Coordinates of C-alpha atoms in Angstrom, one line a residue:
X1 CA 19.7 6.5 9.6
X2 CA 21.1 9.9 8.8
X3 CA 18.8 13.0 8.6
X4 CA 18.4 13.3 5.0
X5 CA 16.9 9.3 5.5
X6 CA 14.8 10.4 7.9
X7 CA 13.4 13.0 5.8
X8 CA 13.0 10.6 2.9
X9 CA 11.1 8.5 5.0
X10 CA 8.8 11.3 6.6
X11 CA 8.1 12.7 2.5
X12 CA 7.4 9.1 1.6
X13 CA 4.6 8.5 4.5
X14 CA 2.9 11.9 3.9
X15 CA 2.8 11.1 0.0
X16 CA 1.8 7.6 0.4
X17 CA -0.6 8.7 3.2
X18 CA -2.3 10.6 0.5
X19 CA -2.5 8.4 -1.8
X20 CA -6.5 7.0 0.1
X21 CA -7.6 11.2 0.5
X22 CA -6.6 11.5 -3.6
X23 CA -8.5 7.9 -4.2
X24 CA -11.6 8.7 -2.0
X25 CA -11.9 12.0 -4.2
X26 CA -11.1 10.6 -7.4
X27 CA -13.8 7.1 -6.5
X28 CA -17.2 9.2 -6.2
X29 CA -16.7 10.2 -10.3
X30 CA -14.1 7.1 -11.5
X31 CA -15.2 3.5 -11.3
X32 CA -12.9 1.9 -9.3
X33 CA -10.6 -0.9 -12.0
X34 CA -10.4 2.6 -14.2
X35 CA -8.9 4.2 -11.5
X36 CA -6.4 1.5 -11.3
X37 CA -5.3 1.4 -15.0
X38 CA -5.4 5.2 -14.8
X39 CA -3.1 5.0 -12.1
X40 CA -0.8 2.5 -13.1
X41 CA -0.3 3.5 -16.9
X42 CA 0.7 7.1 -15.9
X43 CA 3.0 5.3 -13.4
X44 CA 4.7 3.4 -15.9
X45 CA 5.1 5.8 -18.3
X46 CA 7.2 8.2 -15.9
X47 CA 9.3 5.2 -15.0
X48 CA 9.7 3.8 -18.5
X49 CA 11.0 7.7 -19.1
X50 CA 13.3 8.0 -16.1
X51 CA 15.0 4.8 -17.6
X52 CA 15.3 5.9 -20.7
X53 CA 16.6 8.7 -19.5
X54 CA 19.3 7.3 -17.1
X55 CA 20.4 4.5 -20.0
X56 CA 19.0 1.7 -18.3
X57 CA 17.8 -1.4 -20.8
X58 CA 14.2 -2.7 -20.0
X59 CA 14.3 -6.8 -20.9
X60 CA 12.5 -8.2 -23.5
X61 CA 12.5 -11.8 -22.2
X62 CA 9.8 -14.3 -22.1
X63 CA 11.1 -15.3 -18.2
X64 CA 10.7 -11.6 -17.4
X65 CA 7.5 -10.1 -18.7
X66 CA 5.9 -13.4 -17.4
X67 CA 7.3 -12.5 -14.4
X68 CA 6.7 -8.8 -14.9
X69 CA 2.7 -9.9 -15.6
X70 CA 2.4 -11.9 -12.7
X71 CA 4.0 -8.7 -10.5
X72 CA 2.0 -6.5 -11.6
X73 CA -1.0 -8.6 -10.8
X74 CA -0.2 -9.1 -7.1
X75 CA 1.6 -5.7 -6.6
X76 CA -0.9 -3.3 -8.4
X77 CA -3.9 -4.9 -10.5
X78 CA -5.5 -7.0 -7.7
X79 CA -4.6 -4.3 -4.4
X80 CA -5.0 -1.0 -6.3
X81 CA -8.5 -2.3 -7.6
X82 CA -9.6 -3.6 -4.4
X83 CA -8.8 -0.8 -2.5
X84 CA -10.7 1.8 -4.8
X85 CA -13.4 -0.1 -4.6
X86 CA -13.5 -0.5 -1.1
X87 CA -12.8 3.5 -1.1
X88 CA -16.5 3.6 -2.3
X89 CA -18.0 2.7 0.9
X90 CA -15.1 3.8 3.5
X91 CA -13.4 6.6 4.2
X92 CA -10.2 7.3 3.5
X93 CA -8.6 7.1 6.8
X94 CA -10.1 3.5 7.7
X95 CA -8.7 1.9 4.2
X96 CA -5.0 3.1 5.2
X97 CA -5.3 1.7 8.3
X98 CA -6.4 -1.4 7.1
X99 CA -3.8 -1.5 4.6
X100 CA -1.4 -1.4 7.4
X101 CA -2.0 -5.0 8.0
X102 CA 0.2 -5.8 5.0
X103 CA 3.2 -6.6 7.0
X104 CA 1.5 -9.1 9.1
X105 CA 0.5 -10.6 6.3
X106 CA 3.4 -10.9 4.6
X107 CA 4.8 -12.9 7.5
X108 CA 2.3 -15.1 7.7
X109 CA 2.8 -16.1 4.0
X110 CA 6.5 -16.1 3.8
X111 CA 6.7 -18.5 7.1
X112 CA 3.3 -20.9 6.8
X113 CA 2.7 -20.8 2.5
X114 CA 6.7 -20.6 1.3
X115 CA 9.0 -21.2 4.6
X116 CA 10.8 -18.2 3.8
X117 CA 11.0 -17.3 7.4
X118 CA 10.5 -18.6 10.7
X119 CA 8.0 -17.6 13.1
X120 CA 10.0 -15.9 16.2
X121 CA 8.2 -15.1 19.2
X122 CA 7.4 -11.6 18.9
X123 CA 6.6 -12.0 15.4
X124 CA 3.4 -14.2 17.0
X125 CA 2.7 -11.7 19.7
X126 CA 2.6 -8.9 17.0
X127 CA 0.6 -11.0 14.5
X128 CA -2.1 -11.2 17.6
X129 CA -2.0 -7.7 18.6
X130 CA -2.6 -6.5 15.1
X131 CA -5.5 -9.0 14.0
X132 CA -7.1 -7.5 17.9
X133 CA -6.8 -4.6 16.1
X134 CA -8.6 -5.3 12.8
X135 CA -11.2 -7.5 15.2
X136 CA -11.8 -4.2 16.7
X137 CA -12.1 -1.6 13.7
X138 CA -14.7 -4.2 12.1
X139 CA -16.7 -5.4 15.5
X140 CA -18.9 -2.3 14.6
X141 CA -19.8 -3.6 10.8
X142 CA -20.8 -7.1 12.7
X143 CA -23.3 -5.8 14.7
X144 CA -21.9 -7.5 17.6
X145 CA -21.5 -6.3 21.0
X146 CA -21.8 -3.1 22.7
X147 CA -20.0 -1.6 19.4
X148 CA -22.9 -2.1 17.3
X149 CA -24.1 0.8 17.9
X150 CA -21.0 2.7 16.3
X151 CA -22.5 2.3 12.9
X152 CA -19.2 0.7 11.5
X153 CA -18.5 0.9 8.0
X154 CA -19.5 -1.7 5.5
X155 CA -17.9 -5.3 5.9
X156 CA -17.5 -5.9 2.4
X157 CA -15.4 -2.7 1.6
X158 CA -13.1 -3.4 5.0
X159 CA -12.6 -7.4 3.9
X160 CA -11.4 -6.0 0.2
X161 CA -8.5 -3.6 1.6
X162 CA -7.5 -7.1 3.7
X163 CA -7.7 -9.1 0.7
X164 CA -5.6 -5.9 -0.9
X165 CA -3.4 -6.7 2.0
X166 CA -2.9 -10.3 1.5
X167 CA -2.4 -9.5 -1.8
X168 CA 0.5 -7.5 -1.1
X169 CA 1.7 -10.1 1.0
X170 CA 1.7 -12.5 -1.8
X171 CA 3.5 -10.2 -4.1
X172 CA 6.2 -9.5 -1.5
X173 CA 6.8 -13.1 -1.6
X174 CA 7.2 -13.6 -5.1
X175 CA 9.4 -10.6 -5.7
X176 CA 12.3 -12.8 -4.7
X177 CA 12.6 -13.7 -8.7
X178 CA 13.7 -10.2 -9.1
X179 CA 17.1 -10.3 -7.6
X180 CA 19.7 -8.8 -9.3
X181 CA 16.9 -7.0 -10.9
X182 CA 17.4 -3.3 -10.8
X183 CA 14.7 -2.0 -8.8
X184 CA 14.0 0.7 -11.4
X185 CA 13.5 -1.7 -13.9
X186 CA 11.3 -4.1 -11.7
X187 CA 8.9 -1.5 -10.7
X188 CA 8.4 -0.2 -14.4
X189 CA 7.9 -3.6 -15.6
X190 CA 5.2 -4.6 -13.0
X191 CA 3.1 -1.5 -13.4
X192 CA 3.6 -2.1 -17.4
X193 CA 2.4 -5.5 -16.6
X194 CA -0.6 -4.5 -14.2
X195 CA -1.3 -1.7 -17.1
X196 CA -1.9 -4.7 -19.7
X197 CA -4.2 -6.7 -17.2
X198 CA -6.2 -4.3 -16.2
X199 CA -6.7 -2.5 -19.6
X200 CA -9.8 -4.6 -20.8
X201 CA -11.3 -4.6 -17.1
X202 CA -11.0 -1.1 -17.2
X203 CA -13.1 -0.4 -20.6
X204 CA -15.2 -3.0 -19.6
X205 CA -16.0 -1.3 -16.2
X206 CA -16.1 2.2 -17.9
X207 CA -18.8 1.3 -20.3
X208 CA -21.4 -0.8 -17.5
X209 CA -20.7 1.5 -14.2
X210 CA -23.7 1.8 -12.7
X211 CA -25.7 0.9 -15.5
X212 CA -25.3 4.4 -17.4
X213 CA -21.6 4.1 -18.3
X214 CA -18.3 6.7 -17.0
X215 CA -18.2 9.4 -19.1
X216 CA -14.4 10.9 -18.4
X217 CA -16.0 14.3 -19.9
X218 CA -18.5 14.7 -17.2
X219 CA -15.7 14.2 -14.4
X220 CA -14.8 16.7 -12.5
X221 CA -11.5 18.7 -12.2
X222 CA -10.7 17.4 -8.7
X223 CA -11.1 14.0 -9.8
X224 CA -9.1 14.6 -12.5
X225 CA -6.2 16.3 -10.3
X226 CA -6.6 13.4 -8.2
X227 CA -5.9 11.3 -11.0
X228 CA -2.7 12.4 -12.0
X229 CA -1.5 12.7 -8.2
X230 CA -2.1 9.0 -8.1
X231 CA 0.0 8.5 -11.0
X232 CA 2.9 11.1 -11.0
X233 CA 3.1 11.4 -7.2
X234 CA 1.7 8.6 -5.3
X235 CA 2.9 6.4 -7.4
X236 CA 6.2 6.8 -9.9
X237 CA 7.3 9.8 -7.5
X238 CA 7.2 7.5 -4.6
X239 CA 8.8 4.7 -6.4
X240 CA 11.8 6.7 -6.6
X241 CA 11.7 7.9 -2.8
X242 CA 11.3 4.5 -1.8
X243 CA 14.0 3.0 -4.0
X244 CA 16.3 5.5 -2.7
X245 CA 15.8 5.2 0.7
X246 CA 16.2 1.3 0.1
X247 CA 19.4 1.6 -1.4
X248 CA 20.4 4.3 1.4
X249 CA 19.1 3.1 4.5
X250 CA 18.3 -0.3 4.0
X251 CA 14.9 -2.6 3.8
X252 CA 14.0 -2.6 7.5
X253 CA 14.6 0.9 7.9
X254 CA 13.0 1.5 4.8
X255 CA 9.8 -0.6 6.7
X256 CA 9.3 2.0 9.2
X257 CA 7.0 3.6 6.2
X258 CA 4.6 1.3 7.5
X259 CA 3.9 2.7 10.8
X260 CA 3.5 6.3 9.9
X261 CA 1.1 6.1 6.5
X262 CA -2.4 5.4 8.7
X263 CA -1.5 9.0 11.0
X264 CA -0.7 11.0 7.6
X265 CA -3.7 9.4 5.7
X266 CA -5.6 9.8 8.8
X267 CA -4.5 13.6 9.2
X268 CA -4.8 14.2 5.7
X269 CA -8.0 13.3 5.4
X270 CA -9.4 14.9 8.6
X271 CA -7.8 18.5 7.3
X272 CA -9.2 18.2 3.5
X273 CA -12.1 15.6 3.2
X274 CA -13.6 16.2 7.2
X275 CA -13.3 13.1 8.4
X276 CA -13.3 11.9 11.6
X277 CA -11.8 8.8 13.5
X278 CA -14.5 7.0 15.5
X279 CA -13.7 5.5 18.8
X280 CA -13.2 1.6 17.6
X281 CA -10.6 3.0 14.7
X282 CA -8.7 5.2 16.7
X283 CA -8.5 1.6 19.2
X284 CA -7.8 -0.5 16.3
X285 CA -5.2 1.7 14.6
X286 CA -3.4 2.2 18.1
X287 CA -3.2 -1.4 18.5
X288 CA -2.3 -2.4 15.0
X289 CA 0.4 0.1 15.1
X290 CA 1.5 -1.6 18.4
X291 CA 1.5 -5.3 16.8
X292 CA 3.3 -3.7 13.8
X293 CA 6.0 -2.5 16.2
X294 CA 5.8 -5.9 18.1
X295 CA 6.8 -7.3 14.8
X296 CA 9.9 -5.2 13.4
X297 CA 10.9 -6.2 17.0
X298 CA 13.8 -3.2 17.1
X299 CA 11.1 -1.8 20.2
X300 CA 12.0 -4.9 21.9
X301 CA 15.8 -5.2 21.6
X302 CA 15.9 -1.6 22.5
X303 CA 15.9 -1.7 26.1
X304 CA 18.6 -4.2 26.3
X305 CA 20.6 -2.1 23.7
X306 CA 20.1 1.0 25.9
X307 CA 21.3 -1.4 28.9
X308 CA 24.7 -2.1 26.9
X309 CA 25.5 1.6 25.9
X310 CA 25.0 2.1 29.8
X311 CA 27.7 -0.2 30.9
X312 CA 29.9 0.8 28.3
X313 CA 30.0 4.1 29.3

């Protein structure tokens, strides 16, 4: 990758990474599926802008909004809901590391659900070292062993960024029906999708939270700012960072985003919201990082590439 990619890709992980500080700020006043719509239709609207701007046509087909519904269901409705929600209960930091499990899951789906892919060595010993790693960031929540005692955070919030996660996975392997799709297009018709399903959830979850009903007049400022960073920034923003780095440096390299979004989350969050990394995350986010890089499997070819450039020289 050349410099500017790099750049892209170190801009992308910071505003990704701060995607869980803006949602753990904007989840103590939002309720969690408003959030999401929130999110989503600000999203689409800056996208759906950008291609009128640039000329691009948006299709009107039956094929493609079904496909654009189902999407947005996968990519955004079902993750960005159950992530928020999660939010509610842990902090910031833990829900991006848990989110980093996406691309194990995504293998395991594409090779066992849809034989898309083929299940390689490393990819197994990657898949193991990252589950060791989830095993150990939620041992405390089981109050089991000696990490009991660590006070982990609720169980039910970690296992909704996992289902988030496989969620992901799921979408990844459906987004095959988009080829030839321009990605521009693809990404503002799944978030208008996701924007239509979660639109009744939303009201419906405005009007019952917590029994008194959200009241978007008594929110705050800073959940409000949050709000629109999710939309603008975190969201369409990124989109276009993403896409272009796709287009420039490639999927795999593009990957890489991966690895890097739980230590900007993590640092973000420990500068602006005070939190801390306990003992069994720091563990599990070191080894899920590791399994992640088991995975891509460029740390593994490197030493024999390093051995060729040797003896060529």
């Amino acid at each position: 990758m050349t410099w500017k990619n790099w750049l892209l890709l170190a801009l992308l992980s910071l505003i990704w990474g701060a995607t869980f500080p803006f949602a753990k700020v904007a989840v103590a006043e939002v309720p969690p599926m408003t959030l999401a719509f929130l999110r989503v239709a600000i999203a689409a609207g800056v996208l759906h802008a950008v291609l009128r701007m640039t000329g691009q046509g948006f299709p009107l087909s039956r094929r493609m909004l079904g496909a654009f519904l189902l999407m947005g269901l996968l990519n955004n409705a079902i993750p960005f809901s159950l992530i928020f929600w999660g939010q509610t209960a842990i902090p910031a930091s833990l829900a991006s590391i848990l989110n980093a499990t996406t691309p194990i899951f995504t293998v395991l789906v594409a090779s066992l659900v849809f034989a898309q892919e083929v299940l390689r060595a490393h990819r197994i010993a990657g898949i193991v070292i990252g589950f060791a790693g989830v095993a150990l960031l939620m041992a405390p929540a089981l109050d089991f062993g000696p990490l009991a005692a660590l006070s982990g955070a609720p169980l039910w919030a970690q296992a909704l960024c996992l289902g988030a996660a496989l969620s992901y996975a799921f979408a990844a392997a459906f987004a095959r029906v988009f080829k030839g799709v321009p990605v521009m297009v693809a990404a503002a018709g799944q978030l208008t999708g996701s924007s239509l399903l979660l639109l009744p959830l939303a009201i419906w979850q405005a009007f019952a939270w917590q029994g008194e009903g959200w009241s978007p007049v008594a929110t705050g400022p800073a959940a409000w700012i949050s709000v629109a960073a999710l939309g603008t920034v975190c969201t369409a923003f990124a989109y276009l960072i993403y896409f272009r780095l796709l287009s420039e440096a490639g999927a795999t390299n593009a990957s890489l985003v991966t690895l890097l979004i739980p230590l900007s989350a993590s640092l973000i969050a420990a500068l602006f919201l005070d939190e801390v990394l306990t003992l069994p995350q720091l563990g599990g986010m070191a080894l899920l990082l590791m399994g992640l890089a088991v995975l891509d499997g460029r740390i593994l070819a490197l030493p024999g590439r390093l051995l060729r450039a040797v003896r060529a020289s």
